[in-house]
Amino acid sequence: MIGHDSAADVYRQALPVILVSLVAGLFAGTLLGTETMREGIESVPGILLLLPAFLATRGGVYGSLGARLSSGLHQGLVDPHFEWNDRLRNAIVASFLNGLIVSVFIAVLAWGILLALGRGGSLIELVIILFVAALLSAFAMLGVLLTVIFKGYRRGLDPDNVIGPVVTTVGDVFGVAFLLVGIAVAGVIL
């Protein structure tokens, strides 16, 4: 891959992604404002409390994966044609597990904060919601992340210029949407 040293190259690659991220971010905000989400916030104590941490976790965990894969591509350690090998498998599995484990921890922490504040809340409900949301968002984010990194790299894009906005935006959109799914699943189970 040819290096992109100039600011104009970086800007040219990043601007379209940032503009799409802006629109998608507004969509995620619109999801937060829906009647369904408002009902979920009102019916499940702690959802609004854990939302920022949950969304930040999507960006942190999968942003690290994106950086790891991008560095591997630049160093020639990762094949740009998505060759399923131990290095790639280990990075994906580690990110997947980190996302699930941290999400469950966020649910437990939010429940603890609710208790400390003297408010009610169900630990099992919060865990179910975040586990479902983390599981579904992991599959969605991995699909988008791997596609953007590998196809973009093969087309001459530097993944370092595009993966940050992609990961944070996809994490926000899917994170909010799958929180709604998690609320629905918890409602059926409980």
PDB file of N, CA and C in Angstrom, residues 92-171:
ATOM      1  N   ILE A  92      -9.782 -11.267  17.132  1.00  0.00           N
ATOM      2  CA  ILE A  92     -11.241 -11.193  17.082  1.00  0.00           C
ATOM      3  C   ILE A  92     -11.861 -11.810  18.333  1.00  0.00           C
ATOM      4  N   VAL A  93     -11.389 -12.973  18.724  1.00  0.00           N
ATOM      5  CA  VAL A  93     -11.940 -13.641  19.916  1.00  0.00           C
ATOM      6  C   VAL A  93     -11.692 -12.799  21.161  1.00  0.00           C
ATOM      7  N   ALA A  94     -10.502 -12.243  21.292  1.00  0.00           N
ATOM      8  CA  ALA A  94     -10.202 -11.404  22.457  1.00  0.00           C
ATOM      9  C   ALA A  94     -11.129 -10.194  22.507  1.00  0.00           C
ATOM     10  N   SER A  95     -11.353  -9.547  21.379  1.00  0.00           N
ATOM     11  CA  SER A  95     -12.250  -8.389  21.347  1.00  0.00           C
ATOM     12  C   SER A  95     -13.677  -8.795  21.671  1.00  0.00           C
ATOM     13  N   PHE A  96     -14.111  -9.893  21.105  1.00  0.00           N
ATOM     14  CA  PHE A  96     -15.460 -10.393  21.338  1.00  0.00           C
ATOM     15  C   PHE A  96     -15.678 -10.657  22.831  1.00  0.00           C
ATOM     16  N   LEU A  97     -14.756 -11.389  23.434  1.00  0.00           N
ATOM     17  CA  LEU A  97     -14.883 -11.701  24.864  1.00  0.00           C
ATOM     18  C   LEU A  97     -14.763 -10.457  25.739  1.00  0.00           C
ATOM     19  N   ASN A  98     -13.832  -9.567  25.394  1.00  0.00           N
ATOM     20  CA  ASN A  98     -13.708  -8.316  26.154  1.00  0.00           C
ATOM     21  C   ASN A  98     -15.005  -7.520  26.126  1.00  0.00           C
ATOM     22  N   GLY A  99     -15.614  -7.429  24.959  1.00  0.00           N
ATOM     23  CA  GLY A  99     -16.869  -6.697  24.836  1.00  0.00           C
ATOM     24  C   GLY A  99     -17.974  -7.285  25.695  1.00  0.00           C
ATOM     25  N   LEU A 100     -18.086  -8.615  25.711  1.00  0.00           N
ATOM     26  CA  LEU A 100     -19.112  -9.277  26.522  1.00  0.00           C
ATOM     27  C   LEU A 100     -18.837  -9.125  28.015  1.00  0.00           C
ATOM     28  N   ILE A 101     -17.611  -9.390  28.419  1.00  0.00           N
ATOM     29  CA  ILE A 101     -17.262  -9.343  29.839  1.00  0.00           C
ATOM     30  C   ILE A 101     -17.398  -7.933  30.394  1.00  0.00           C
ATOM     31  N   VAL A 102     -16.897  -6.952  29.670  1.00  0.00           N
ATOM     32  CA  VAL A 102     -16.993  -5.569  30.145  1.00  0.00           C
ATOM     33  C   VAL A 102     -18.454  -5.124  30.201  1.00  0.00           C
ATOM     34  N   SER A 103     -19.268  -5.573  29.262  1.00  0.00           N
ATOM     35  CA  SER A 103     -20.683  -5.196  29.274  1.00  0.00           C
ATOM     36  C   SER A 103     -21.401  -5.754  30.503  1.00  0.00           C
ATOM     37  N   VAL A 104     -21.110  -6.995  30.845  1.00  0.00           N
ATOM     38  CA  VAL A 104     -21.711  -7.572  32.050  1.00  0.00           C
ATOM     39  C   VAL A 104     -21.215  -6.811  33.286  1.00  0.00           C
ATOM     40  N   PHE A 105     -19.941  -6.458  33.304  1.00  0.00           N
ATOM     41  CA  PHE A 105     -19.400  -5.672  34.411  1.00  0.00           C
ATOM     42  C   PHE A 105     -20.103  -4.317  34.514  1.00  0.00           C
ATOM     43  N   ILE A 106     -20.376  -3.686  33.383  1.00  0.00           N
ATOM     44  CA  ILE A 106     -21.097  -2.401  33.384  1.00  0.00           C
ATOM     45  C   ILE A 106     -22.478  -2.578  34.002  1.00  0.00           C
ATOM     46  N   ALA A 107     -23.160  -3.672  33.660  1.00  0.00           N
ATOM     47  CA  ALA A 107     -24.484  -3.940  34.228  1.00  0.00           C
ATOM     48  C   ALA A 107     -24.402  -4.088  35.746  1.00  0.00           C
ATOM     49  N   VAL A 108     -23.426  -4.826  36.224  1.00  0.00           N
ATOM     50  CA  VAL A 108     -23.251  -5.026  37.667  1.00  0.00           C
ATOM     51  C   VAL A 108     -22.912  -3.700  38.345  1.00  0.00           C
ATOM     52  N   LEU A 109     -22.039  -2.937  37.737  1.00  0.00           N
ATOM     53  CA  LEU A 109     -21.647  -1.639  38.298  1.00  0.00           C
ATOM     54  C   LEU A 109     -22.845  -0.680  38.347  1.00  0.00           C
ATOM     55  N   ALA A 110     -23.623  -0.642  37.275  1.00  0.00           N
ATOM     56  CA  ALA A 110     -24.813   0.232  37.256  1.00  0.00           C
ATOM     57  C   ALA A 110     -25.798  -0.181  38.339  1.00  0.00           C
ATOM     58  N   TRP A 111     -25.981  -1.473  38.519  1.00  0.00           N
ATOM     59  CA  TRP A 111     -26.870  -1.972  39.566  1.00  0.00           C
ATOM     60  C   TRP A 111     -26.352  -1.561  40.945  1.00  0.00           C
ATOM     61  N   GLY A 112     -25.040  -1.672  41.142  1.00  0.00           N
ATOM     62  CA  GLY A 112     -24.438  -1.251  42.410  1.00  0.00           C
ATOM     63  C   GLY A 112     -24.636   0.228  42.675  1.00  0.00           C
ATOM     64  N   ILE A 113     -24.515   1.044  41.656  1.00  0.00           N
ATOM     65  CA  ILE A 113     -24.733   2.482  41.799  1.00  0.00           C
ATOM     66  C   ILE A 113     -26.189   2.759  42.136  1.00  0.00           C
ATOM     67  N   LEU A 114     -27.101   2.054  41.476  1.00  0.00           N
ATOM     68  CA  LEU A 114     -28.526   2.205  41.797  1.00  0.00           C
ATOM     69  C   LEU A 114     -28.781   1.878  43.270  1.00  0.00           C
ATOM     70  N   LEU A 115     -28.183   0.805  43.748  1.00  0.00           N
ATOM     71  CA  LEU A 115     -28.342   0.433  45.157  1.00  0.00           C
ATOM     72  C   LEU A 115     -27.774   1.509  46.078  1.00  0.00           C
ATOM     73  N   ALA A 116     -26.600   2.003  45.728  1.00  0.00           N
ATOM     74  CA  ALA A 116     -25.964   3.032  46.549  1.00  0.00           C
ATOM     75  C   ALA A 116     -26.799   4.307  46.596  1.00  0.00           C
ATOM     76  N   LEU A 117     -27.526   4.575  45.531  1.00  0.00           N
ATOM     77  CA  LEU A 117     -28.381   5.769  45.475  1.00  0.00           C
ATOM     78  C   LEU A 117     -29.760   5.518  46.074  1.00  0.00           C
ATOM     79  N   GLY A 118     -29.983   4.293  46.529  1.00  0.00           N
ATOM     80  CA  GLY A 118     -31.268   3.960  47.134  1.00  0.00           C
ATOM     81  C   GLY A 118     -32.395   3.774  46.129  1.00  0.00           C
ATOM     82  N   ARG A 119     -32.040   3.417  44.913  1.00  0.00           N
ATOM     83  CA  ARG A 119     -33.046   3.201  43.871  1.00  0.00           C
ATOM     84  C   ARG A 119     -33.152   1.716  43.567  1.00  0.00           C
ATOM     85  N   GLY A 120     -34.306   1.324  43.110  1.00  0.00           N
ATOM     86  CA  GLY A 120     -34.514  -0.077  42.770  1.00  0.00           C
ATOM     87  C   GLY A 120     -33.928  -0.412  41.419  1.00  0.00           C
ATOM     88  N   GLY A 121     -33.773  -1.658  41.190  1.00  0.00           N
ATOM     89  CA  GLY A 121     -33.271  -2.131  39.912  1.00  0.00           C
ATOM     90  C   GLY A 121     -33.034  -3.619  40.004  1.00  0.00           C
ATOM     91  N   SER A 122     -33.077  -4.271  38.870  1.00  0.00           N
ATOM     92  CA  SER A 122     -32.889  -5.709  38.824  1.00  0.00           C
ATOM     93  C   SER A 122     -31.547  -6.023  38.178  1.00  0.00           C
ATOM     94  N   LEU A 123     -30.679  -6.675  38.941  1.00  0.00           N
ATOM     95  CA  LEU A 123     -29.369  -7.054  38.417  1.00  0.00           C
ATOM     96  C   LEU A 123     -29.529  -7.984  37.228  1.00  0.00           C
ATOM     97  N   ILE A 124     -30.363  -8.995  37.348  1.00  0.00           N
ATOM     98  CA  ILE A 124     -30.521  -9.968  36.261  1.00  0.00           C
ATOM     99  C   ILE A 124     -31.070  -9.290  35.002  1.00  0.00           C
ATOM    100  N   GLU A 125     -31.972  -8.340  35.156  1.00  0.00           N
ATOM    101  CA  GLU A 125     -32.519  -7.626  34.002  1.00  0.00           C
ATOM    102  C   GLU A 125     -31.431  -6.823  33.293  1.00  0.00           C
ATOM    103  N   LEU A 126     -30.618  -6.111  34.053  1.00  0.00           N
ATOM    104  CA  LEU A 126     -29.544  -5.318  33.450  1.00  0.00           C
ATOM    105  C   LEU A 126     -28.508  -6.218  32.770  1.00  0.00           C
ATOM    106  N   VAL A 127     -28.197  -7.342  33.397  1.00  0.00           N
ATOM    107  CA  VAL A 127     -27.232  -8.262  32.805  1.00  0.00           C
ATOM    108  C   VAL A 127     -27.776  -8.850  31.502  1.00  0.00           C
ATOM    109  N   ILE A 128     -29.035  -9.259  31.495  1.00  0.00           N
ATOM    110  CA  ILE A 128     -29.632  -9.812  30.271  1.00  0.00           C
ATOM    111  C   ILE A 128     -29.618  -8.766  29.159  1.00  0.00           C
ATOM    112  N   ILE A 129     -30.032  -7.558  29.489  1.00  0.00           N
ATOM    113  CA  ILE A 129     -30.090  -6.492  28.477  1.00  0.00           C
ATOM    114  C   ILE A 129     -28.721  -6.239  27.880  1.00  0.00           C
ATOM    115  N   LEU A 130     -27.725  -6.079  28.732  1.00  0.00           N
ATOM    116  CA  LEU A 130     -26.393  -5.761  28.204  1.00  0.00           C
ATOM    117  C   LEU A 130     -25.729  -6.960  27.542  1.00  0.00           C
ATOM    118  N   PHE A 131     -26.000  -8.151  28.022  1.00  0.00           N
ATOM    119  CA  PHE A 131     -25.426  -9.328  27.363  1.00  0.00           C
ATOM    120  C   PHE A 131     -25.979  -9.464  25.945  1.00  0.00           C
ATOM    121  N   VAL A 132     -27.296  -9.324  25.810  1.00  0.00           N
ATOM    122  CA  VAL A 132     -27.920  -9.407  24.481  1.00  0.00           C
ATOM    123  C   VAL A 132     -27.397  -8.295  23.577  1.00  0.00           C
ATOM    124  N   ALA A 133     -27.373  -7.068  24.096  1.00  0.00           N
ATOM    125  CA  ALA A 133     -26.903  -5.930  23.297  1.00  0.00           C
ATOM    126  C   ALA A 133     -25.436  -6.095  22.916  1.00  0.00           C
ATOM    127  N   ALA A 134     -24.611  -6.576  23.843  1.00  0.00           N
ATOM    128  CA  ALA A 134     -23.188  -6.769  23.559  1.00  0.00           C
ATOM    129  C   ALA A 134     -22.976  -7.878  22.533  1.00  0.00           C
ATOM    130  N   LEU A 135     -23.710  -8.952  22.663  1.00  0.00           N
ATOM    131  CA  LEU A 135     -23.581 -10.078  21.738  1.00  0.00           C
ATOM    132  C   LEU A 135     -23.961  -9.664  20.316  1.00  0.00           C
ATOM    133  N   LEU A 136     -25.122  -9.047  20.179  1.00  0.00           N
ATOM    134  CA  LEU A 136     -25.583  -8.636  18.853  1.00  0.00           C
ATOM    135  C   LEU A 136     -24.694  -7.545  18.250  1.00  0.00           C
ATOM    136  N   SER A 137     -24.312  -6.573  19.076  1.00  0.00           N
ATOM    137  CA  SER A 137     -23.465  -5.502  18.542  1.00  0.00           C
ATOM    138  C   SER A 137     -22.080  -6.030  18.182  1.00  0.00           C
ATOM    139  N   ALA A 138     -21.603  -7.055  18.885  1.00  0.00           N
ATOM    140  CA  ALA A 138     -20.299  -7.640  18.548  1.00  0.00           C
ATOM    141  C   ALA A 138     -20.319  -8.214  17.136  1.00  0.00           C
ATOM    142  N   PHE A 139     -21.352  -8.986  16.825  1.00  0.00           N
ATOM    143  CA  PHE A 139     -21.424  -9.565  15.476  1.00  0.00           C
ATOM    144  C   PHE A 139     -21.542  -8.469  14.419  1.00  0.00           C
ATOM    145  N   ALA A 140     -22.375  -7.480  14.680  1.00  0.00           N
ATOM    146  CA  ALA A 140     -22.541  -6.394  13.705  1.00  0.00           C
ATOM    147  C   ALA A 140     -21.245  -5.599  13.548  1.00  0.00           C
ATOM    148  N   MET A 141     -20.629  -5.262  14.664  1.00  0.00           N
ATOM    149  CA  MET A 141     -19.417  -4.446  14.595  1.00  0.00           C
ATOM    150  C   MET A 141     -18.252  -5.207  13.965  1.00  0.00           C
ATOM    151  N   LEU A 142     -18.129  -6.476  14.291  1.00  0.00           N
ATOM    152  CA  LEU A 142     -17.054  -7.253  13.675  1.00  0.00           C
ATOM    153  C   LEU A 142     -17.238  -7.334  12.167  1.00  0.00           C
ATOM    154  N   GLY A 143     -18.472  -7.538  11.723  1.00  0.00           N
ATOM    155  CA  GLY A 143     -18.728  -7.591  10.289  1.00  0.00           C
ATOM    156  C   GLY A 143     -18.369  -6.296   9.592  1.00  0.00           C
ATOM    157  N   VAL A 144     -18.818  -5.182  10.148  1.00  0.00           N
ATOM    158  CA  VAL A 144     -18.527  -3.876   9.536  1.00  0.00           C
ATOM    159  C   VAL A 144     -17.040  -3.563   9.622  1.00  0.00           C
ATOM    160  N   LEU A 145     -16.459  -3.767  10.779  1.00  0.00           N
ATOM    161  CA  LEU A 145     -15.045  -3.441  10.999  1.00  0.00           C
ATOM    162  C   LEU A 145     -14.139  -4.220  10.050  1.00  0.00           C
ATOM    163  N   LEU A 146     -14.335  -5.520   9.970  1.00  0.00           N
ATOM    164  CA  LEU A 146     -13.481  -6.334   9.105  1.00  0.00           C
ATOM    165  C   LEU A 146     -13.667  -5.974   7.632  1.00  0.00           C
ATOM    166  N   THR A 147     -14.907  -5.704   7.248  1.00  0.00           N
ATOM    167  CA  THR A 147     -15.174  -5.311   5.864  1.00  0.00           C
ATOM    168  C   THR A 147     -14.488  -3.993   5.526  1.00  0.00           C
ATOM    169  N   VAL A 148     -14.662  -3.002   6.387  1.00  0.00           N
ATOM    170  CA  VAL A 148     -14.068  -1.677   6.124  1.00  0.00           C
ATOM    171  C   VAL A 148     -12.542  -1.765   6.090  1.00  0.00           C
ATOM    172  N   ILE A 149     -11.969  -2.465   7.049  1.00  0.00           N
ATOM    173  CA  ILE A 149     -10.504  -2.535   7.101  1.00  0.00           C
ATOM    174  C   ILE A 149      -9.941  -3.250   5.886  1.00  0.00           C
ATOM    175  N   PHE A 150     -10.437  -4.446   5.595  1.00  0.00           N
ATOM    176  CA  PHE A 150      -9.824  -5.235   4.536  1.00  0.00           C
ATOM    177  C   PHE A 150     -10.167  -4.709   3.142  1.00  0.00           C
ATOM    178  N   LYS A 151     -11.424  -4.384   2.901  1.00  0.00           N
ATOM    179  CA  LYS A 151     -11.775  -3.865   1.569  1.00  0.00           C
ATOM    180  C   LYS A 151     -11.163  -2.486   1.354  1.00  0.00           C
ATOM    181  N   GLY A 152     -11.213  -1.649   2.381  1.00  0.00           N
ATOM    182  CA  GLY A 152     -10.614  -0.319   2.266  1.00  0.00           C
ATOM    183  C   GLY A 152      -9.125  -0.390   1.997  1.00  0.00           C
ATOM    184  N   TYR A 153      -8.433  -1.241   2.701  1.00  0.00           N
ATOM    185  CA  TYR A 153      -6.985  -1.389   2.512  1.00  0.00           C
ATOM    186  C   TYR A 153      -6.662  -1.844   1.097  1.00  0.00           C
ATOM    187  N   ARG A 154      -7.422  -2.823   0.607  1.00  0.00           N
ATOM    188  CA  ARG A 154      -7.183  -3.315  -0.758  1.00  0.00           C
ATOM    189  C   ARG A 154      -7.477  -2.244  -1.806  1.00  0.00           C
ATOM    190  N   ARG A 155      -8.329  -1.296  -1.462  1.00  0.00           N
ATOM    191  CA  ARG A 155      -8.658  -0.214  -2.408  1.00  0.00           C
ATOM    192  C   ARG A 155      -7.783   1.017  -2.206  1.00  0.00           C
ATOM    193  N   GLY A 156      -6.761   0.891  -1.384  1.00  0.00           N
ATOM    194  CA  GLY A 156      -5.807   1.974  -1.222  1.00  0.00           C
ATOM    195  C   GLY A 156      -6.091   2.929  -0.072  1.00  0.00           C
ATOM    196  N   LEU A 157      -7.089   2.634   0.741  1.00  0.00           N
ATOM    197  CA  LEU A 157      -7.368   3.493   1.895  1.00  0.00           C
ATOM    198  C   LEU A 157      -6.510   3.056   3.077  1.00  0.00           C
ATOM    199  N   ASP A 158      -6.055   4.018   3.830  1.00  0.00           N
ATOM    200  CA  ASP A 158      -5.315   3.732   5.046  1.00  0.00           C
ATOM    201  C   ASP A 158      -6.329   3.513   6.161  1.00  0.00           C
ATOM    202  N   PRO A 159      -6.409   2.316   6.736  1.00  0.00           N
ATOM    203  CA  PRO A 159      -7.400   2.048   7.780  1.00  0.00           C
ATOM    204  C   PRO A 159      -7.278   2.989   8.972  1.00  0.00           C
ATOM    205  N   ASP A 160      -6.078   3.495   9.223  1.00  0.00           N
ATOM    206  CA  ASP A 160      -5.896   4.439  10.328  1.00  0.00           C
ATOM    207  C   ASP A 160      -6.724   5.713  10.136  1.00  0.00           C
ATOM    208  N   ASN A 161      -6.991   6.069   8.890  1.00  0.00           N
ATOM    209  CA  ASN A 161      -7.741   7.294   8.604  1.00  0.00           C
ATOM    210  C   ASN A 161      -9.247   7.116   8.690  1.00  0.00           C
ATOM    211  N   VAL A 162      -9.732   5.896   8.606  1.00  0.00           N
ATOM    212  CA  VAL A 162     -11.183   5.699   8.536  1.00  0.00           C
ATOM    213  C   VAL A 162     -11.771   4.878   9.674  1.00  0.00           C
ATOM    214  N   ILE A 163     -10.962   4.067  10.341  1.00  0.00           N
ATOM    215  CA  ILE A 163     -11.547   3.119  11.280  1.00  0.00           C
ATOM    216  C   ILE A 163     -12.096   3.774  12.542  1.00  0.00           C
ATOM    217  N   GLY A 164     -11.486   4.855  13.010  1.00  0.00           N
ATOM    218  CA  GLY A 164     -11.979   5.526  14.217  1.00  0.00           C
ATOM    219  C   GLY A 164     -13.420   5.993  14.089  1.00  0.00           C
ATOM    220  N   PRO A 165     -13.715   6.803  13.087  1.00  0.00           N
ATOM    221  CA  PRO A 165     -15.110   7.241  12.921  1.00  0.00           C
ATOM    222  C   PRO A 165     -16.075   6.088  12.648  1.00  0.00           C
ATOM    223  N   VAL A 166     -15.619   5.086  11.908  1.00  0.00           N
ATOM    224  CA  VAL A 166     -16.490   3.947  11.600  1.00  0.00           C
ATOM    225  C   VAL A 166     -16.846   3.195  12.881  1.00  0.00           C
ATOM    226  N   VAL A 167     -15.839   2.897  13.698  1.00  0.00           N
ATOM    227  CA  VAL A 167     -16.074   2.120  14.916  1.00  0.00           C
ATOM    228  C   VAL A 167     -16.987   2.868  15.880  1.00  0.00           C
ATOM    229  N   THR A 168     -16.717   4.141  16.101  1.00  0.00           N
ATOM    230  CA  THR A 168     -17.537   4.875  17.066  1.00  0.00           C
ATOM    231  C   THR A 168     -18.971   5.033  16.575  1.00  0.00           C
ATOM    232  N   THR A 169     -19.141   5.288  15.308  1.00  0.00           N
ATOM    233  CA  THR A 169     -20.487   5.462  14.769  1.00  0.00           C
ATOM    234  C   THR A 169     -21.263   4.157  14.767  1.00  0.00           C
ATOM    235  N   VAL A 170     -20.638   3.108  14.276  1.00  0.00           N
ATOM    236  CA  VAL A 170     -21.318   1.809  14.242  1.00  0.00           C
ATOM    237  C   VAL A 170     -21.625   1.353  15.665  1.00  0.00           C
ATOM    238  N   GLY A 171     -20.698   1.606  16.580  1.00  0.00           N
ATOM    239  CA  GLY A 171     -20.934   1.259  17.980  1.00  0.00           C
ATOM    240  C   GLY A 171     -22.118   1.999  18.564  1.00  0.00           C
TER     241      GLY A 171
END
